[in-house]
Each structure stands twice: as C-alpha cells, then as structure tokens.
PDB file of C-alpha atoms and ligand atoms in Angstrom:
ATOM      1  CA  UNK O   1      -5.645 -49.281 -39.571  1.00 84.00           C
ATOM      2  CA  UNK O   2      -4.278 -47.092 -36.801  1.00 88.00           C
ATOM      3  CA  UNK O   3      -6.657 -46.845 -33.807  1.00 89.00           C
ATOM      4  CA  UNK O   4      -7.243 -43.128 -34.370  1.00 92.00           C
ATOM      5  CA  UNK O   5      -9.661 -42.799 -31.463  1.00 92.00           C
ATOM      6  CA  UNK O   6      -7.487 -44.588 -28.913  1.00 91.00           C
ATOM      7  CA  UNK O   7      -6.891 -43.029 -25.554  1.00 94.00           C
ATOM      8  CA  UNK O   8      -3.151 -42.400 -25.256  1.00 95.00           C
ATOM      9  CA  UNK O   9      -1.138 -41.318 -22.198  1.00 96.00           C
ATOM     10  CA  UNK O  10      -1.139 -37.828 -23.771  1.00 96.00           C
ATOM     11  CA  UNK O  11      -4.881 -37.390 -24.212  1.00 94.00           C
ATOM     12  CA  UNK O  12      -5.265 -34.685 -21.595  1.00 93.00           C
ATOM     13  CA  UNK O  13      -2.463 -32.642 -23.087  1.00 96.00           C
ATOM     14  CA  UNK O  14      -2.975 -29.533 -25.155  1.00 96.00           C
ATOM     15  CA  UNK O  15      -0.598 -29.098 -28.090  1.00 98.00           C
ATOM     16  CA  UNK O  16       2.229 -27.214 -26.329  1.00 98.00           C
ATOM     17  CA  UNK O  17       2.388 -29.709 -23.476  1.00 98.00           C
ATOM     18  CA  UNK O  18       2.301 -32.570 -25.969  1.00 98.00           C
ATOM     19  CA  UNK O  19       5.290 -31.067 -27.821  1.00 98.00           C
ATOM     20  CA  UNK O  20       7.248 -30.674 -24.568  1.00 98.00           C
ATOM     21  CA  UNK O  21       6.514 -34.288 -23.668  1.00 98.00           C
ATOM     22  CA  UNK O  22       7.796 -35.502 -27.046  1.00 98.00           C
ATOM     23  CA  UNK O  23      10.912 -33.388 -26.602  1.00 98.00           C
ATOM     24  CA  UNK O  24      11.899 -35.222 -23.455  1.00 98.00           C
ATOM     25  CA  UNK O  25      11.057 -38.722 -24.760  1.00 98.00           C
ATOM     26  CA  UNK O  26      13.461 -41.603 -24.072  1.00 98.00           C
ATOM     27  CA  UNK O  27      11.125 -44.455 -25.064  1.00 98.00           C
ATOM     28  CA  UNK O  28      13.446 -45.938 -27.706  1.00 98.00           C
ATOM     29  CA  UNK O  29      17.153 -46.019 -28.464  1.00 97.00           C
ATOM     30  CA  UNK O  30      16.919 -43.257 -31.081  1.00 98.00           C
ATOM     31  CA  UNK O  31      16.861 -40.646 -28.306  1.00 98.00           C
ATOM     32  CA  UNK O  32      20.539 -41.165 -27.560  1.00 97.00           C
ATOM     33  CA  UNK O  33      21.702 -40.048 -31.024  1.00 96.00           C
ATOM     34  CA  UNK O  34      19.417 -37.090 -31.586  1.00 98.00           C
ATOM     35  CA  UNK O  35      20.137 -33.367 -31.611  1.00 98.00           C
ATOM     36  CA  UNK O  36      16.444 -32.440 -31.681  1.00 98.00           C
ATOM     37  CA  UNK O  37      13.138 -34.242 -31.482  1.00 98.00           C
ATOM     38  CA  UNK O  38      11.315 -33.329 -34.687  1.00 98.00           C
ATOM     39  CA  UNK O  39       7.736 -33.233 -33.465  1.00 98.00           C
ATOM     40  CA  UNK O  40       5.996 -31.582 -36.411  1.00 98.00           C
ATOM     41  CA  UNK O  41       5.312 -28.242 -38.001  1.00 98.00           C
ATOM     42  CA  UNK O  42       2.257 -26.369 -39.207  1.00 98.00           C
ATOM     43  CA  UNK O  43      -1.029 -24.898 -38.047  1.00 98.00           C
ATOM     44  CA  UNK O  44      -3.046 -26.759 -35.402  1.00 98.00           C
ATOM     45  CA  UNK O  45      -5.770 -27.681 -36.262  1.00 97.00           C
ATOM     46  CA  UNK O  46      -5.173 -28.185 -39.988  1.00 98.00           C
ATOM     47  CA  UNK O  47      -7.247 -29.745 -42.780  1.00 97.00           C
ATOM     48  CA  UNK O  48      -4.230 -31.449 -44.351  1.00 98.00           C
ATOM     49  CA  UNK O  49      -1.729 -33.586 -42.428  1.00 98.00           C
ATOM     50  CA  UNK O  50       1.334 -35.098 -44.096  1.00 98.00           C
ATOM     51  CA  UNK O  51       3.203 -37.971 -42.479  1.00 98.00           C
ATOM     52  CA  UNK O  52       6.694 -38.896 -43.631  1.00 98.00           C
ATOM     53  CA  UNK O  53       9.249 -41.415 -42.442  1.00 98.00           C
ATOM     54  CA  UNK O  54      11.800 -39.966 -40.029  1.00 98.00           C
ATOM     55  CA  UNK O  55      13.958 -36.873 -39.633  1.00 98.00           C
ATOM     56  CA  UNK O  56      17.173 -36.768 -41.673  1.00 97.00           C
ATOM     57  CA  UNK O  57      20.352 -34.853 -40.870  1.00 97.00           C
ATOM     58  CA  UNK O  58      19.061 -31.318 -41.499  1.00 97.00           C
ATOM     59  CA  UNK O  59      15.784 -32.025 -39.760  1.00 98.00           C
ATOM     60  CA  UNK O  60      17.630 -33.378 -36.710  1.00 98.00           C
ATOM     61  CA  UNK O  61      19.886 -30.318 -36.608  1.00 98.00           C
ATOM     62  CA  UNK O  62      17.088 -27.774 -36.933  1.00 98.00           C
ATOM     63  CA  UNK O  63      14.205 -29.607 -35.266  1.00 98.00           C
ATOM     64  CA  UNK O  64      11.872 -29.174 -38.248  1.00 98.00           C
ATOM     65  CA  UNK O  65      10.426 -31.797 -40.622  1.00 98.00           C
ATOM     66  CA  UNK O  66      11.232 -31.966 -44.340  1.00 98.00           C
ATOM     67  CA  UNK O  67      13.688 -29.118 -44.694  1.00 97.00           C
ATOM     68  CA  UNK O  68      16.489 -30.973 -46.547  1.00 96.00           C
ATOM     69  CA  UNK O  69      16.464 -32.096 -50.200  1.00 97.00           C
ATOM     70  CA  UNK O  70      13.370 -34.293 -49.744  1.00 97.00           C
ATOM     71  CA  UNK O  71      11.669 -31.326 -48.142  1.00 98.00           C
ATOM     72  CA  UNK O  72      12.413 -29.140 -51.149  1.00 97.00           C
ATOM     73  CA  UNK O  73      10.875 -31.799 -53.371  1.00 98.00           C
ATOM     74  CA  UNK O  74       7.818 -31.984 -51.108  1.00 98.00           C
ATOM     75  CA  UNK O  75       7.447 -28.192 -51.262  1.00 98.00           C
ATOM     76  CA  UNK O  76       7.533 -28.348 -55.088  1.00 97.00           C
ATOM     77  CA  UNK O  77       4.901 -31.090 -55.224  1.00 97.00           C
ATOM     78  CA  UNK O  78       2.568 -29.156 -52.944  1.00 98.00           C
ATOM     79  CA  UNK O  79       3.163 -25.847 -54.698  1.00 97.00           C
ATOM     80  CA  UNK O  80       2.404 -27.421 -58.085  1.00 96.00           C
ATOM     81  CA  UNK O  81      -1.215 -27.709 -56.967  1.00 97.00           C
ATOM     82  CA  UNK O  82      -1.359 -24.478 -54.986  1.00 97.00           C
ATOM     83  CA  UNK O  83      -0.842 -25.917 -51.509  1.00 98.00           C
ATOM     84  CA  UNK O  84       1.354 -23.753 -49.282  1.00 98.00           C
ATOM     85  CA  UNK O  85       3.246 -26.014 -46.883  1.00 97.00           C
ATOM     86  CA  UNK O  86       3.489 -23.339 -44.196  1.00 97.00           C
ATOM     87  CA  UNK O  87      -0.143 -22.309 -44.068  1.00 97.00           C
ATOM     88  CA  UNK O  88      -2.071 -25.251 -45.545  1.00 97.00           C
ATOM     89  CA  UNK O  89      -0.348 -28.341 -44.121  1.00 98.00           C
ATOM     90  CA  UNK O  90       0.782 -29.833 -40.839  1.00 98.00           C
ATOM     91  CA  UNK O  91       3.845 -32.034 -41.429  1.00 98.00           C
ATOM     92  CA  UNK O  92       5.045 -34.810 -39.118  1.00 98.00           C
ATOM     93  CA  UNK O  93       6.896 -38.112 -39.295  1.00 98.00           C
ATOM     94  CA  UNK O  94       6.307 -41.724 -38.294  1.00 98.00           C
ATOM     95  CA  UNK O  95       9.207 -41.460 -35.835  1.00 98.00           C
ATOM     96  CA  UNK O  96      10.328 -38.197 -34.281  1.00 98.00           C
ATOM     97  CA  UNK O  97      14.060 -38.856 -33.862  1.00 98.00           C
ATOM     98  CA  UNK O  98      16.653 -39.427 -36.580  1.00 98.00           C
ATOM     99  CA  UNK O  99      17.681 -43.056 -37.135  1.00 98.00           C
ATOM    100  CA  UNK O 100      21.466 -43.548 -37.471  1.00 97.00           C
ATOM    101  CA  UNK O 101      22.702 -43.048 -41.064  1.00 95.00           C
ATOM    102  CA  UNK O 102      19.101 -42.343 -42.051  1.00 95.00           C
ATOM    103  CA  UNK O 103      18.225 -46.039 -41.968  1.00 97.00           C
ATOM    104  CA  UNK O 104      14.571 -47.067 -42.110  1.00 96.00           C
ATOM    105  CA  UNK O 105      12.993 -46.919 -38.624  1.00 97.00           C
ATOM    106  CA  UNK O 106      12.724 -50.310 -36.907  1.00 97.00           C
ATOM    107  CA  UNK O 107       9.312 -51.764 -36.035  1.00 96.00           C
ATOM    108  CA  UNK O 108      10.036 -51.255 -32.320  1.00 97.00           C
ATOM    109  CA  UNK O 109      10.885 -47.573 -32.917  1.00 98.00           C
ATOM    110  CA  UNK O 110       7.690 -47.020 -34.910  1.00 97.00           C
ATOM    111  CA  UNK O 111       5.668 -48.779 -32.192  1.00 96.00           C
ATOM    112  CA  UNK O 112       7.231 -46.643 -29.470  1.00 97.00           C
ATOM    113  CA  UNK O 113       6.367 -43.448 -31.359  1.00 98.00           C
ATOM    114  CA  UNK O 114       2.856 -44.501 -32.423  1.00 97.00           C
ATOM    115  CA  UNK O 115       0.921 -43.220 -29.365  1.00 97.00           C
ATOM    116  CA  UNK O 116       2.488 -39.785 -29.977  1.00 98.00           C
ATOM    117  CA  UNK O 117       1.354 -39.891 -33.588  1.00 97.00           C
ATOM    118  CA  UNK O 118      -2.185 -40.916 -32.605  1.00 97.00           C
ATOM    119  CA  UNK O 119      -2.437 -37.994 -30.165  1.00 97.00           C
ATOM    120  CA  UNK O 120      -0.881 -35.656 -32.728  1.00 98.00           C
ATOM    121  CA  UNK O 121      -3.542 -36.608 -35.291  1.00 97.00           C
ATOM    122  CA  UNK O 122      -6.251 -36.006 -32.680  1.00 96.00           C
ATOM    123  CA  UNK O 123      -4.796 -32.551 -31.992  1.00 97.00           C
ATOM    124  CA  UNK O 124      -4.318 -31.593 -35.648  1.00 98.00           C
ATOM    125  CA  UNK O 125      -7.766 -32.951 -36.632  1.00 97.00           C
ATOM    126  CA  UNK O 126      -7.013 -33.368 -40.341  1.00 98.00           C
ATOM    127  CA  UNK O 127      -9.710 -34.067 -42.910  1.00 97.00           C
ATOM    128  CA  UNK O 128      -7.210 -35.287 -45.495  1.00 98.00           C
ATOM    129  CA  UNK O 129      -3.961 -37.131 -44.802  1.00 98.00           C
ATOM    130  CA  UNK O 130      -0.997 -37.916 -47.084  1.00 98.00           C
ATOM    131  CA  UNK O 131       1.242 -40.859 -46.198  1.00 98.00           C
ATOM    132  CA  UNK O 132       4.717 -40.528 -47.681  1.00 98.00           C
ATOM    133  CA  UNK O 133       6.512 -43.834 -48.049  1.00 94.00           C
ATOM    134  CA  UNK O 134       6.356 -47.262 -46.547  1.00 95.00           C
ATOM    135  CA  UNK O 135       6.859 -46.664 -42.773  1.00 96.00           C
ATOM    136  CA  UNK O 136       3.900 -44.240 -42.723  1.00 97.00           C
ATOM    137  CA  UNK O 137       1.856 -46.734 -44.727  1.00 96.00           C
ATOM    138  CA  UNK O 138       2.680 -49.530 -42.287  1.00 95.00           C
ATOM    139  CA  UNK O 139       2.037 -47.449 -39.182  1.00 96.00           C
ATOM    140  CA  UNK O 140      -1.187 -45.721 -40.200  1.00 96.00           C
ATOM    141  CA  UNK O 141      -2.880 -48.287 -42.425  1.00 95.00           C
ATOM    142  CA  UNK O 142      -1.036 -51.405 -41.261  1.00 90.00           C
ATOM    143  CA  UNK O 143      -0.701 -52.011 -44.974  1.00 83.00           C
ATOM    144  CA  UNK O 144       2.206 -54.304 -45.850  1.00 87.00           C
ATOM    145  CA  UNK O 145       1.780 -53.922 -49.615  1.00 90.00           C
ATOM    146  CA  UNK O 146       4.424 -51.991 -51.539  1.00 93.00           C
ATOM    147  CA  UNK O 147       3.744 -48.285 -51.826  1.00 95.00           C
ATOM    148  CA  UNK O 148       3.757 -48.617 -55.625  1.00 95.00           C
ATOM    149  CA  UNK O 149       0.651 -50.839 -55.341  1.00 95.00           C
ATOM    150  CA  UNK O 150      -1.406 -48.479 -53.193  1.00 96.00           C
ATOM    151  CA  UNK O 151      -0.226 -44.952 -54.011  1.00 97.00           C
ATOM    152  CA  UNK O 152      -3.040 -42.775 -55.257  1.00 97.00           C
ATOM    153  CA  UNK O 153      -5.675 -45.000 -53.656  1.00 97.00           C
ATOM    154  CA  UNK O 154      -8.035 -43.365 -51.159  1.00 97.00           C
ATOM    155  CA  UNK O 155      -8.646 -44.975 -47.756  1.00 97.00           C
ATOM    156  CA  UNK O 156     -11.231 -43.844 -45.209  1.00 96.00           C
ATOM    157  CA  UNK O 157     -11.000 -43.958 -41.423  1.00 96.00           C
ATOM    158  CA  UNK O 158     -13.544 -43.037 -38.804  1.00 94.00           C
ATOM    159  CA  UNK O 159     -12.304 -40.475 -36.308  1.00 95.00           C
ATOM    160  CA  UNK O 160     -14.049 -39.054 -33.277  1.00 92.00           C
ATOM    161  CA  UNK O 161     -13.354 -35.386 -33.998  1.00 92.00           C
ATOM    162  CA  UNK O 162     -15.710 -35.191 -36.987  1.00 93.00           C
ATOM    163  CA  UNK O 163     -18.668 -37.034 -38.463  1.00 91.00           C
ATOM    164  CA  UNK O 164     -17.205 -37.390 -41.951  1.00 92.00           C
ATOM    165  CA  UNK O 165     -14.439 -39.932 -42.465  1.00 95.00           C
ATOM    166  CA  UNK O 166     -10.787 -38.976 -42.599  1.00 97.00           C
ATOM    167  CA  UNK O 167      -9.527 -39.450 -46.174  1.00 97.00           C
ATOM    168  CA  UNK O 168      -6.047 -40.931 -46.452  1.00 98.00           C
ATOM    169  CA  UNK O 169      -3.888 -41.215 -49.565  1.00 98.00           C
ATOM    170  CA  UNK O 170      -0.473 -42.931 -49.759  1.00 98.00           C
ATOM    171  CA  UNK O 171       2.077 -41.316 -52.080  1.00 98.00           C
ATOM    172  CA  UNK O 172       5.686 -41.987 -53.080  1.00 98.00           C
ATOM    173  CA  UNK O 173       8.238 -40.551 -50.655  1.00 98.00           C
ATOM    174  CA  UNK O 174       9.974 -37.433 -52.075  1.00 98.00           C
ATOM    175  CA  UNK O 175      13.407 -39.053 -51.562  1.00 97.00           C
ATOM    176  CA  UNK O 176      12.322 -41.832 -53.952  1.00 97.00           C
ATOM    177  CA  UNK O 177      11.404 -39.174 -56.505  1.00 97.00           C
ATOM    178  CA  UNK O 178      14.851 -37.602 -56.102  1.00 97.00           C
ATOM    179  CA  UNK O 179      16.338 -40.901 -57.277  1.00 96.00           C
ATOM    180  CA  UNK O 180      13.854 -41.307 -60.171  1.00 95.00           C
ATOM    181  CA  UNK O 181      14.205 -38.367 -62.513  1.00 92.00           C
ATOM    182  CA  UNK O 182      11.891 -39.329 -65.352  1.00 95.00           C
ATOM    183  CA  UNK O 183       8.769 -37.206 -65.731  1.00 94.00           C
ATOM    184  CA  UNK O 184       7.338 -39.417 -68.453  1.00 97.00           C
ATOM    185  CA  UNK O 185       3.741 -40.524 -68.275  1.00 97.00           C
ATOM    186  CA  UNK O 186       3.475 -43.399 -65.766  1.00 96.00           C
ATOM    187  CA  UNK O 187       6.775 -42.602 -63.999  1.00 97.00           C
ATOM    188  CA  UNK O 188       6.777 -42.177 -60.175  1.00 97.00           C
ATOM    189  CA  UNK O 189       7.107 -38.385 -60.577  1.00 97.00           C
ATOM    190  CA  UNK O 190       4.247 -38.200 -63.061  1.00 97.00           C
ATOM    191  CA  UNK O 191       2.076 -40.371 -60.814  1.00 98.00           C
ATOM    192  CA  UNK O 192       2.892 -38.204 -57.809  1.00 98.00           C
ATOM    193  CA  UNK O 193       1.761 -35.099 -59.612  1.00 96.00           C
ATOM    194  CA  UNK O 194      -1.547 -36.861 -60.366  1.00 97.00           C
ATOM    195  CA  UNK O 195      -1.854 -37.765 -56.686  1.00 98.00           C
ATOM    196  CA  UNK O 196      -1.152 -34.172 -55.647  1.00 98.00           C
ATOM    197  CA  UNK O 197      -4.020 -33.012 -57.856  1.00 98.00           C
ATOM    198  CA  UNK O 198      -6.282 -35.576 -56.180  1.00 97.00           C
ATOM    199  CA  UNK O 199      -5.313 -34.146 -52.794  1.00 98.00           C
ATOM    200  CA  UNK O 200      -6.059 -30.622 -53.948  1.00 97.00           C
ATOM    201  CA  UNK O 201      -9.482 -31.694 -55.222  1.00 97.00           C
ATOM    202  CA  UNK O 202     -10.252 -33.540 -51.982  1.00 97.00           C
ATOM    203  CA  UNK O 203      -9.350 -30.443 -49.968  1.00 97.00           C
ATOM    204  CA  UNK O 204     -11.583 -28.297 -52.133  1.00 95.00           C
ATOM    205  CA  UNK O 205     -14.417 -30.780 -51.854  1.00 92.00           C
ATOM    206  CA  UNK O 206     -14.284 -31.673 -48.149  1.00 88.00           C
ATOM    207  CA  UNK O 207     -12.872 -28.587 -46.518  1.00 80.00           C
ATOM    208  CA  UNK O 208     -15.165 -25.789 -47.601  1.00 62.00           C
TER     209      UNK O 208
HETATM  210  N1  LIG G 301      12.294 -37.555 -44.812  1.00 51.57           N
HETATM  211  C1  LIG G 301      11.235 -37.753 -44.009  1.00 51.57           C
HETATM  212  O1  LIG G 301      10.529 -38.731 -44.142  1.00 51.57           O
HETATM  213  N2  LIG G 301      10.974 -36.852 -43.091  1.00 51.57           N
HETATM  214  C2  LIG G 301      11.689 -35.759 -42.932  1.00 51.57           C
HETATM  215  O2  LIG G 301      11.361 -34.971 -42.066  1.00 51.57           O
HETATM  216  C3  LIG G 301      12.785 -35.565 -43.793  1.00 51.57           C
HETATM  217  C4  LIG G 301      13.068 -36.475 -44.717  1.00 51.57           C
END
C-alpha cells in the first residue's frame, strides 16, 4: 500500500507550486521525449480521484490527462452513472510523462514519479479513488495480482487528511475496454459498468 502520509520533498508546496515543480522534472529518462508534463486535471480538493497509467500522444501534446480515445471511454463510463469528469473528478496518472510508443511505464519510472503522486493525493484529498489498470494498481496498492482478479474490490487506506478511510477501487483500464467490445453479462465492459455504479454509491454514501 502506498505510504499516503509520507513526507515528500513537495510537502510544503501548495498546488500551483507543486504543478510547476512537476513541469520542470528531470528525474527519469521520460523527460527527454515529452512535449508536456501531464500533471493532472480537476478541482482541488476533490472527493473522487482517478489514477490512470501514463499520458498517450494526445495527452502529451495538450498537457491534459485522458483526452484521447481512452479518455472518451472514461468520460462515457463516468457519465453513465452521473459523474461529470470536469466537476466531480480529479484525474491523474501513475507517471506524468509519455513513455515512448505508449509502452507500459518501467518500475524505475513509476518509482521516480511516486513522491509526486503521494503529494498530489494529499493535495486533492480524495475520499474515493479509482485505479485504472495495472501500473496504478502496482503503485498505489503494491498489488501484483492481475487487474481482472481485483477489479471491483474495495480497499481501505488510512490517510492523515480525514478520520474516515480512503476507499480505493481498481477497475479495468478504458483502453482495455476499447479492445473488448462485448457488453454481455460478465464481460469486462459489463463489469466496469457495475464498478462505476459502486463508485457512484460510495460517493453518495461517504461524501454527503
Ligand atoms: N491512458 C492513461 O492511462 N492516461 C491517460 O492520460 C491517457 C491514456
């Protein structure tokens, strides 16, 4: 489980300064190929935080998370349960720079970015968190199991910004759903829509 309450080198930084620091990061090799650092997008603080994998081509070009095809799928999933991605969610990634050819981020790249993510969570102060795909699962929960085994399962973490635990739910990555079209009962898409309803209920329950 990620050490959510850890002191990071960015702990004294308010959000804008934190973003500027990320934007000038050279801690791993990904910095040399990037157009933009994709820090995150959404209200701060925010009850719901969504963590994906890494920026793709469009995200790198525009500096915003989940705006390509996967992003459109994510928007649909959220909208299906009445969650507005602009007003109701803060969206970030496990690594903030695009890996070459959209390859999976390396362990060293995820490790280099982790203190930023810890500070970002502390700034956003979510009550509910969605982990999209395996890199987010590995980074946040240190869970090596396949996403298909743990999706839809609630985890709890203690955080120092509230008394109640932070509720965390892994879900399939939208890009996986783009490759799996079936909507039949039990399919990844069908399961994801169940998970989205769980998230909506958790938000209604915990974030009055
Ligand atoms: N996939 C991700 O995981 N994050 C993005 O921002 C875009 C695509």
